[in-house]
Short mmCIF file of C-alpha atoms in Angstrom, two decimals:
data_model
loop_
_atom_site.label_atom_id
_atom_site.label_comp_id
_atom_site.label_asym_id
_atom_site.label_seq_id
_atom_site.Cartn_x
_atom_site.Cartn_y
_atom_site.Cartn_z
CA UNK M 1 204.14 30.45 161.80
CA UNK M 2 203.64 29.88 165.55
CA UNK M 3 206.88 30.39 167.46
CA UNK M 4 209.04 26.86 167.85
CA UNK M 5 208.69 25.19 171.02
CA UNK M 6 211.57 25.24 173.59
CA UNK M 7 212.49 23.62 177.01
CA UNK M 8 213.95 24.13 180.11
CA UNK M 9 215.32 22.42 183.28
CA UNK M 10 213.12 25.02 185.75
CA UNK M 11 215.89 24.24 188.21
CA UNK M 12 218.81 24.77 186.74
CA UNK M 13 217.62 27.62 184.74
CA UNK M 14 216.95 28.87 188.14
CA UNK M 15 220.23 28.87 189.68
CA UNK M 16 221.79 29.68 185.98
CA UNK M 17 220.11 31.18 183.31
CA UNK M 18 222.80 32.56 181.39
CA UNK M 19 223.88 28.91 179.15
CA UNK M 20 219.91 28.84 178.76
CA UNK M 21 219.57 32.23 177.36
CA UNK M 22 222.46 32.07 174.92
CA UNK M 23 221.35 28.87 173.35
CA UNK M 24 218.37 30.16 172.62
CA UNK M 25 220.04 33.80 171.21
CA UNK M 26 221.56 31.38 169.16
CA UNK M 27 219.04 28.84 167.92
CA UNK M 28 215.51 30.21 168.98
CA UNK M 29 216.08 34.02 169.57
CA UNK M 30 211.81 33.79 169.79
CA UNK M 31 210.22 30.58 171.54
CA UNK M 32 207.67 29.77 173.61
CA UNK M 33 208.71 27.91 176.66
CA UNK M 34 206.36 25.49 178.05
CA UNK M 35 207.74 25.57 181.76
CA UNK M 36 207.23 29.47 181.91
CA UNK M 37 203.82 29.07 179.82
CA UNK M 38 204.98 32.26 177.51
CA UNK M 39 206.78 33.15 174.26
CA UNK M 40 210.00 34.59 175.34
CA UNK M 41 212.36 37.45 173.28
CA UNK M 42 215.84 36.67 174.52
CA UNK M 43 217.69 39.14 171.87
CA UNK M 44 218.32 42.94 172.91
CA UNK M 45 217.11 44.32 169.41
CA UNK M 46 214.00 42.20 169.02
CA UNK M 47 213.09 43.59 173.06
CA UNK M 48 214.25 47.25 172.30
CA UNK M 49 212.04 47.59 169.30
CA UNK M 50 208.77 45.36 170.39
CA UNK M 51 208.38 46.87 174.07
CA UNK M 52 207.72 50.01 172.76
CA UNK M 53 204.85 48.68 170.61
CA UNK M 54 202.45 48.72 173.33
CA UNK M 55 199.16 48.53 170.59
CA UNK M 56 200.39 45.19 170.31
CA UNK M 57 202.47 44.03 173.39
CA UNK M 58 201.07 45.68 176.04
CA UNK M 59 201.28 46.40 179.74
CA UNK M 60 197.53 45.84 180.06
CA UNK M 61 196.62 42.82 181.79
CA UNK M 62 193.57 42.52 183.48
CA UNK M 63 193.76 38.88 184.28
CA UNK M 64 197.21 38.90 185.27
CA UNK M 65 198.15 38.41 188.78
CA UNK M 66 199.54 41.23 189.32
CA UNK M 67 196.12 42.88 188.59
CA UNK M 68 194.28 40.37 190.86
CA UNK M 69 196.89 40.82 193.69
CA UNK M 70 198.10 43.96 193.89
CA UNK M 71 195.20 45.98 192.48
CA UNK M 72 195.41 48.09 188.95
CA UNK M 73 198.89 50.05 189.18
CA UNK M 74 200.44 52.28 186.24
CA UNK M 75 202.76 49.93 185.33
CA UNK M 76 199.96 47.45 183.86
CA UNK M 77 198.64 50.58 181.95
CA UNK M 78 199.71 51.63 178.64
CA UNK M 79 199.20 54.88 176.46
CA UNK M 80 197.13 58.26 178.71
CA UNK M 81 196.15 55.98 181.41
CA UNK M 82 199.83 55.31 182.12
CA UNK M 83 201.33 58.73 181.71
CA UNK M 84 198.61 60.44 183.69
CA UNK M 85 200.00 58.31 186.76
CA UNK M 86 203.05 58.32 185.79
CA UNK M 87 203.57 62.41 185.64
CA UNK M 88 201.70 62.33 189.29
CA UNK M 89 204.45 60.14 190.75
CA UNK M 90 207.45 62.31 188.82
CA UNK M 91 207.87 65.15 191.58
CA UNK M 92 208.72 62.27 194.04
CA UNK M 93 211.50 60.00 191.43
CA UNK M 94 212.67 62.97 189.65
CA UNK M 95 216.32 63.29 189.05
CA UNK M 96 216.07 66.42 191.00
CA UNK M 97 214.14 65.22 194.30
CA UNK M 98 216.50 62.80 194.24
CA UNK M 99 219.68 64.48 194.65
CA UNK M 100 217.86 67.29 196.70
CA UNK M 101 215.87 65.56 198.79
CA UNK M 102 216.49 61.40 198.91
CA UNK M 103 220.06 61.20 198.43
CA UNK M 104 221.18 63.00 201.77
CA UNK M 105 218.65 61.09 203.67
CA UNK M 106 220.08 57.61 201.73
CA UNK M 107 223.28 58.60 203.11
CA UNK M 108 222.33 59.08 206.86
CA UNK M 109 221.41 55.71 206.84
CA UNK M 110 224.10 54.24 205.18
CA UNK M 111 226.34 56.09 207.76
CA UNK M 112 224.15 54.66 210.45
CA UNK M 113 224.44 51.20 209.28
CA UNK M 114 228.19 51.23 208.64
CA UNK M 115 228.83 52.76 212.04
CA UNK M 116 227.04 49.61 213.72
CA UNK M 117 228.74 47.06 211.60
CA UNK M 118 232.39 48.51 211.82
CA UNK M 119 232.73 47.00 215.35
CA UNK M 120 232.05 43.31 214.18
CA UNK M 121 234.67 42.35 212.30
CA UNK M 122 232.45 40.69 209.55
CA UNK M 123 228.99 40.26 208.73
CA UNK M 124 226.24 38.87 205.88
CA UNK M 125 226.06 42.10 203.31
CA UNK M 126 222.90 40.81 201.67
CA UNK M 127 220.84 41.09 205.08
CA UNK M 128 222.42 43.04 207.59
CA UNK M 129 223.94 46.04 204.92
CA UNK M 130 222.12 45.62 201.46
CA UNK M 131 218.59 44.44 202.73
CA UNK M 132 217.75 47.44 205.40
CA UNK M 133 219.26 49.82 203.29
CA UNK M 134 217.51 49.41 200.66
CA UNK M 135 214.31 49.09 202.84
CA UNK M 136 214.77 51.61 205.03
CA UNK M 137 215.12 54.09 201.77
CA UNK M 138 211.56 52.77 200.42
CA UNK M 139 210.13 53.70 203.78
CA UNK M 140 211.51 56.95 202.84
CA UNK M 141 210.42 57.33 199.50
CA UNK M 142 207.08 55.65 199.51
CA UNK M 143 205.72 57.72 202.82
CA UNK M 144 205.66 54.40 205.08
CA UNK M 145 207.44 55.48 207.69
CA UNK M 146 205.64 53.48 210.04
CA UNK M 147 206.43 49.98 209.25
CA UNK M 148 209.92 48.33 209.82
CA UNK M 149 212.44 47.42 206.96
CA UNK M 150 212.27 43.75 207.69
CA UNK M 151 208.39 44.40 206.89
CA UNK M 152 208.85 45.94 203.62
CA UNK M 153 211.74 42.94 202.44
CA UNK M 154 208.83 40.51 203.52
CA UNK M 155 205.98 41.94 202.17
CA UNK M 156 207.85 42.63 198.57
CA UNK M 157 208.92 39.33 198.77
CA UNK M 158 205.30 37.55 199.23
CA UNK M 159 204.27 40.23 196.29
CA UNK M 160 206.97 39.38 194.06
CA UNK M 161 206.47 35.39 194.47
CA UNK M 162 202.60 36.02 194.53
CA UNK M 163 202.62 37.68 191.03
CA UNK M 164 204.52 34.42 190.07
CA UNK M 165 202.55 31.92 191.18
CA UNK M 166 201.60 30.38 187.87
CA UNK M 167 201.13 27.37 189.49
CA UNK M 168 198.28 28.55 191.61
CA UNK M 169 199.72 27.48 195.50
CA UNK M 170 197.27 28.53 197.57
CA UNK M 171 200.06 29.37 200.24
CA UNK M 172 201.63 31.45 198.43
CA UNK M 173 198.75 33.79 197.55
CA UNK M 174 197.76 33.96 201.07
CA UNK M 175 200.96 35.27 201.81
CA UNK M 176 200.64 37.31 198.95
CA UNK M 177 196.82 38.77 200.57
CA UNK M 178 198.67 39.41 204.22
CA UNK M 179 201.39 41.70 202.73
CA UNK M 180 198.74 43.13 200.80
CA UNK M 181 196.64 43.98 203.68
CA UNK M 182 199.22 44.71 205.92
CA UNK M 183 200.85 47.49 203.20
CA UNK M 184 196.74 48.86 203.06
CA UNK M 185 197.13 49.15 206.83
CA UNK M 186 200.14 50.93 206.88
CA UNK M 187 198.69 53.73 204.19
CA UNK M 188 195.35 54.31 206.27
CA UNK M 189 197.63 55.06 209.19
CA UNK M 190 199.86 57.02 207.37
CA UNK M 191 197.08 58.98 205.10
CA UNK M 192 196.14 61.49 207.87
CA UNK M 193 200.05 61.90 209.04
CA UNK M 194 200.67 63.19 205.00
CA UNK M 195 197.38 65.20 204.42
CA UNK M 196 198.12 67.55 207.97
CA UNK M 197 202.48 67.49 206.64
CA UNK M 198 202.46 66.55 203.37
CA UNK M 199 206.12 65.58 201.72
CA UNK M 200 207.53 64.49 198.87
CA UNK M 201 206.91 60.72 199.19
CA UNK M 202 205.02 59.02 196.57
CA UNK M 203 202.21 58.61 198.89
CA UNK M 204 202.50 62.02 199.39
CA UNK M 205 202.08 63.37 195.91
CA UNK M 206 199.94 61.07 194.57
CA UNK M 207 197.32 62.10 197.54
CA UNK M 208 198.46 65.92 196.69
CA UNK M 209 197.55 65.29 192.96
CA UNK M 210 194.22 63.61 193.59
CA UNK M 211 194.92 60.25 192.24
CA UNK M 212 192.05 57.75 193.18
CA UNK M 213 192.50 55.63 196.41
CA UNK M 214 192.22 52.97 194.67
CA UNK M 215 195.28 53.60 192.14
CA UNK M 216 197.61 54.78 195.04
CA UNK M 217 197.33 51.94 197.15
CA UNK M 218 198.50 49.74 194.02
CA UNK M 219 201.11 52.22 193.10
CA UNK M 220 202.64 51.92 196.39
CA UNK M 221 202.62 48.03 196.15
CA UNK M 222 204.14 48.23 193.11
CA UNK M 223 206.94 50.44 194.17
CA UNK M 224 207.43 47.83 197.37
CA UNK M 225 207.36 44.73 195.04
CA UNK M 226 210.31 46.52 192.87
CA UNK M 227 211.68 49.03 194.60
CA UNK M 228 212.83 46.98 197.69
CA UNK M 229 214.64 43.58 195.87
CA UNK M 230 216.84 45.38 192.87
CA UNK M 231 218.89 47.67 195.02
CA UNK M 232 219.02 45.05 197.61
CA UNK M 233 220.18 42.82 195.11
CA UNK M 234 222.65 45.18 193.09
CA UNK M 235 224.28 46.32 196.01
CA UNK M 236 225.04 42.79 197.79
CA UNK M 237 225.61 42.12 193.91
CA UNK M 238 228.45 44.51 192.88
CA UNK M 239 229.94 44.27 195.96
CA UNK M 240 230.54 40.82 194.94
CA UNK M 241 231.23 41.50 191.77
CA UNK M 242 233.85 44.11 192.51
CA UNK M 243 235.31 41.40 195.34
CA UNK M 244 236.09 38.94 193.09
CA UNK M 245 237.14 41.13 190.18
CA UNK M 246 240.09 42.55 191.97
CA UNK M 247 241.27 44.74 188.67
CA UNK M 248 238.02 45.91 188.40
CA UNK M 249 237.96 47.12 191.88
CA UNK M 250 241.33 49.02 191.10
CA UNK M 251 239.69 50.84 188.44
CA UNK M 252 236.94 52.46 190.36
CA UNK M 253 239.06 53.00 193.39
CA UNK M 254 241.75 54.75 191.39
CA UNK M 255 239.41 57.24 189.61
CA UNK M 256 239.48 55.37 186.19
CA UNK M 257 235.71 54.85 186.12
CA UNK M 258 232.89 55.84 188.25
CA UNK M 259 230.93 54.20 190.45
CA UNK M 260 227.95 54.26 188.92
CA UNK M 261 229.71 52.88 186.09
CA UNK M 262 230.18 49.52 188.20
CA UNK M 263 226.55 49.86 188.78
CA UNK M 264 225.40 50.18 185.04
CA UNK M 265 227.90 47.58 184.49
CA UNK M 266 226.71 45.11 186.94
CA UNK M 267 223.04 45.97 186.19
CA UNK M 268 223.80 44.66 182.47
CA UNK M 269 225.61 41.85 183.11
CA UNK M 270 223.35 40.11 186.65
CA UNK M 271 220.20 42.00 185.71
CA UNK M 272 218.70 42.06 189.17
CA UNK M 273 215.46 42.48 186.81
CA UNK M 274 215.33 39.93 184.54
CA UNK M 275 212.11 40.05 182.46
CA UNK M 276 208.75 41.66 182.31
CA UNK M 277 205.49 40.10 181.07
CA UNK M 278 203.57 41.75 178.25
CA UNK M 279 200.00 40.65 176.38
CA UNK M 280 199.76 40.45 173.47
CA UNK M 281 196.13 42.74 172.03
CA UNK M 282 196.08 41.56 168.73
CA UNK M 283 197.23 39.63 165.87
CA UNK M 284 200.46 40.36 164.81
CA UNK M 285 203.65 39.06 162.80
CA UNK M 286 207.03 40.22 164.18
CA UNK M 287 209.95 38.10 162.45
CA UNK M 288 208.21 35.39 160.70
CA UNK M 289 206.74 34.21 164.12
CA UNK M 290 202.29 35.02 164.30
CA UNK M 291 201.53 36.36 167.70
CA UNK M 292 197.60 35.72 168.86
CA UNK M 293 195.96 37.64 171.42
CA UNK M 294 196.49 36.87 174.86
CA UNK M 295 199.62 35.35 174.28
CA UNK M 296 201.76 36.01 176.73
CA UNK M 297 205.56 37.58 175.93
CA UNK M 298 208.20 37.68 178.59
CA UNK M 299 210.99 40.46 177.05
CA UNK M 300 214.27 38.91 178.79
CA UNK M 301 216.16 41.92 179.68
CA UNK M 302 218.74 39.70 181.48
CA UNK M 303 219.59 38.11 178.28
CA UNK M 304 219.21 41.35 176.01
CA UNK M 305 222.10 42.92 177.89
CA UNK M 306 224.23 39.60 176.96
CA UNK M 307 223.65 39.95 173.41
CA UNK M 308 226.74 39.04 171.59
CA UNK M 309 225.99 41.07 168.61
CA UNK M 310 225.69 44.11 170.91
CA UNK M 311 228.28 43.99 173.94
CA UNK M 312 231.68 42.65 172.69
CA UNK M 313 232.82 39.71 175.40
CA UNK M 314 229.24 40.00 176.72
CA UNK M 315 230.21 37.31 179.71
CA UNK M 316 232.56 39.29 181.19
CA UNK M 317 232.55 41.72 183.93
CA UNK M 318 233.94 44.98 182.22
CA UNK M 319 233.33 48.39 184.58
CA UNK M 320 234.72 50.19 181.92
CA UNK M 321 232.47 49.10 179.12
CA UNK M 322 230.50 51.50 177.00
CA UNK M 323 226.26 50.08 178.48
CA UNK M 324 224.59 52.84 176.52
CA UNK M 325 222.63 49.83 174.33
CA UNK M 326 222.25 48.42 177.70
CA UNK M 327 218.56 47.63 178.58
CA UNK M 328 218.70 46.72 182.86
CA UNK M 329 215.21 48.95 183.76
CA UNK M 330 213.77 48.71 179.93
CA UNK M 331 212.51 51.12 177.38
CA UNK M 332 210.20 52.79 175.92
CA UNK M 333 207.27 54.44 178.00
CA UNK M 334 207.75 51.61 180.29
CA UNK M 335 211.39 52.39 181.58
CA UNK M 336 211.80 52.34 185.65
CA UNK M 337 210.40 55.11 187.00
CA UNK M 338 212.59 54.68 189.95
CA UNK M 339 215.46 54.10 187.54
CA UNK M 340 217.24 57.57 188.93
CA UNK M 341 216.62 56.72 193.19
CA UNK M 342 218.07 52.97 192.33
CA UNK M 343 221.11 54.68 190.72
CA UNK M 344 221.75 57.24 193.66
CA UNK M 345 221.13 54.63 196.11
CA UNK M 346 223.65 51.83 194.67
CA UNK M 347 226.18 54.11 192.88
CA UNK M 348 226.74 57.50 195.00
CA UNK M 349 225.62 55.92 198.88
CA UNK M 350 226.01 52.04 198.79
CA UNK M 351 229.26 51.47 196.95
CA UNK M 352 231.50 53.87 197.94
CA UNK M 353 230.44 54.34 201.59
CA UNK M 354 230.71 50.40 202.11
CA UNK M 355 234.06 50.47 199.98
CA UNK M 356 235.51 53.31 201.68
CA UNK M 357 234.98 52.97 205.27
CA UNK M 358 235.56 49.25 205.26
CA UNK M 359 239.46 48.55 205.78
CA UNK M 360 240.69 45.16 204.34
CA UNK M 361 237.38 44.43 202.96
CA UNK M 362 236.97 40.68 201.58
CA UNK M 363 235.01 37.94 201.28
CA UNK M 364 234.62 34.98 203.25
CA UNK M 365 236.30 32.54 202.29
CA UNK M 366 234.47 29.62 204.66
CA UNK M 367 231.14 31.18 202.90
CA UNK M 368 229.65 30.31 199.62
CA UNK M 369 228.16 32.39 197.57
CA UNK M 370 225.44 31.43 195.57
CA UNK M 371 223.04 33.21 193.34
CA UNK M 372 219.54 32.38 192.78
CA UNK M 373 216.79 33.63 190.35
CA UNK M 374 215.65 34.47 186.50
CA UNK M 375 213.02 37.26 186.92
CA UNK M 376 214.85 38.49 189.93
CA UNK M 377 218.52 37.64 190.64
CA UNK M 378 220.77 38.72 193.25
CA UNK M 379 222.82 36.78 195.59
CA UNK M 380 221.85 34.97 198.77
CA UNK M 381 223.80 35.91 201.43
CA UNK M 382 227.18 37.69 200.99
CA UNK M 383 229.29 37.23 204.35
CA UNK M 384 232.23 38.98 203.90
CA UNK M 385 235.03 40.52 206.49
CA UNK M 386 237.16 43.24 207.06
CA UNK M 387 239.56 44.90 209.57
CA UNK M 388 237.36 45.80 212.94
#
């Protein structure tokens, strides 16, 4: 059978997904929904096992808008295609460049943006300690060193809703086009820098291994669409996490559990990924339900990592909780190639640098909080206050 129908309020689910999701764990673990035009998986199991099946669900979508956008990039590639680009990019996101190489330079400017904040008393985590951290690290590791970190928020941003825009708003894919064009800039001025000192940017090594033009430019778009929003949003989000879960806090601070526990931790419970698309290529049965091709499948990874058959109290904020089922950058071929710089940037510079230097660190009480987003989630603002 086809799968059964099921609706949504786009604006509630929106601002809350969660009561949305569990419903439909409960009643229509497999449904297309209308507003998202797509068959969404919403239970961890049914995602961990059909995401690897890439003959059937793939990656591949050549009319997607990604494809039309942003240009052909390895993450809308399955099978040789994909792990031919994805073994050129590995000497700049390995766990090893990372530590030797990113993480130092993460630090200096974390230290840099903590010294300049200390003096004020207060200030808005998501932009003025979250957002240009996080930016200012993918200048780092992508090889634009010549653009701004405001840029690379903005242009990720007009990528991110671009590749969204179901709804075809023409001002939204011209915003989409600029950032585009303005990230193709930035490369041609930054393609002679790297070929006279190369580095280990991904720029860098994908020029050093002789990827096509073509397929670097969208690689670097896709790292910018990606790369810049989920560390933003995980470290304005665990900061408010850990802020309002004042036992939790305690834990980490007294050496019970790690930092990048509160990191995994957070990363299951607000995914600051939600979902990625797949196509379907062929006909195909997968628990009762007949898939056709070109269906499209959204695998709901914020709602696989609140699977009550698989985390126990799967609502609650738990830094001490055992994520190894946890699914927050996927699986299978697909899983984040950035997965290792994300968790060095969060867990061992972010976190404890802002938590550490920070005396009498607390929120804003005057300032709500609010959370937006089901694809990508992550907090607002975050104004918070501490001892100057």
């Amino acid at each position: 059978m086809r799968p059964p129908v099921f609706d949504i309020d786009m604006e509630s689910f929106r601002a809350d997904p969660y009561p949305v999701l569990a419903k439909m764990r409960a009643d229509v673990p497999i449904a297309y929904v209308p507003q998202l035009g797509a068959i969404v998986f919403t239970r961890r199991d049914d995602i961990f096992v059909c995401e690897k099946n890439i003959d059937v669900f793939s990656s591949h979508q050549p009319d997607g808008l990604m494809n039309k956008l942003m240009g052909h990039n390895m993450m809308r590639k399955d099978g040789e295609a994909h792990q031919r680009e994805r073994k050129m990019i590995f000497p700049s996101v390995s766990p090893k460049t990372v530590r030797d190489i990113w993480q130092t330079q993460f630090q200096t400017i974390a230290d840099l943006l903590v010294a300049n904040l200390m003096p004020k008393g207060g200030a808005d985590l998501v932009t003025e300690y979250a957002m240009p951290l996080s930016g200012e690290a993918l200048k780092v590791i992508t090889g634009l060193s010549n653009i701004s970190f405001e840029e690379m928020d903005r242009w990720s941003q007009a990528m991110i809703d671009g590749i969204a825009n179901y709804h075809g708003d023409p001002q939204v894919e011209a915003s989409c086009h600029n950032a585009t064009a303005a990230i193709d800039a930035a490369i041609d001025e930054m393609v002679p820098v790297l070929q006279k000192e190369p580095d280990h940017s991904l720029l860098s090594v994908m020029m050093q291994a002789g990827l096509e033009m073509d397929s670097t430019r969208a690689n670097v778009k896709l790292a910018i669409s990606g790369g810049q929003n989920e560390p933003r949003d995980a470290i304005a989000g665990c900061a408010w996490a850990l802020l309002t879960h004042g036992a939790e806090l305690e834990r980490v601070q007294s050496g019970e559990v790690t930092w990048l526990q509160v990191f995994e931790e957070y990363a299951r419970w607000i995914s600051p990924i939600g979902m990625s698309p797949r196509r379907v290529a062929k006909n195909h049965s997968y628990e009762s339900i007949d898939f056709e091709p070109e269906d499209r499948v959204f695998f709901m990874f914020g709602s696989a990592n609140r699977d009550e058959s698989v985390f126990d109290d799967a609502s609650a904020f738990d830094v001490g909780r055992d994520n190894q089922k946890s699914i927050p950058f996927g699986a299978g071929p697909h899983f984040c190639a950035g997965a290792w710089a994300s968790r060095s940037l969060v867990a061992e510079v972010a976190l404890p640098t802002l938590f550490s230097r920070f005396t009498g660190l607390g929120l804003d009480p005057d300032q709500p909080v609010n959370f937006d987003g089901w694809a990508f989630r992550g907090p607002q603002s975050l104004a918070v206050k501490w001892e100057a």
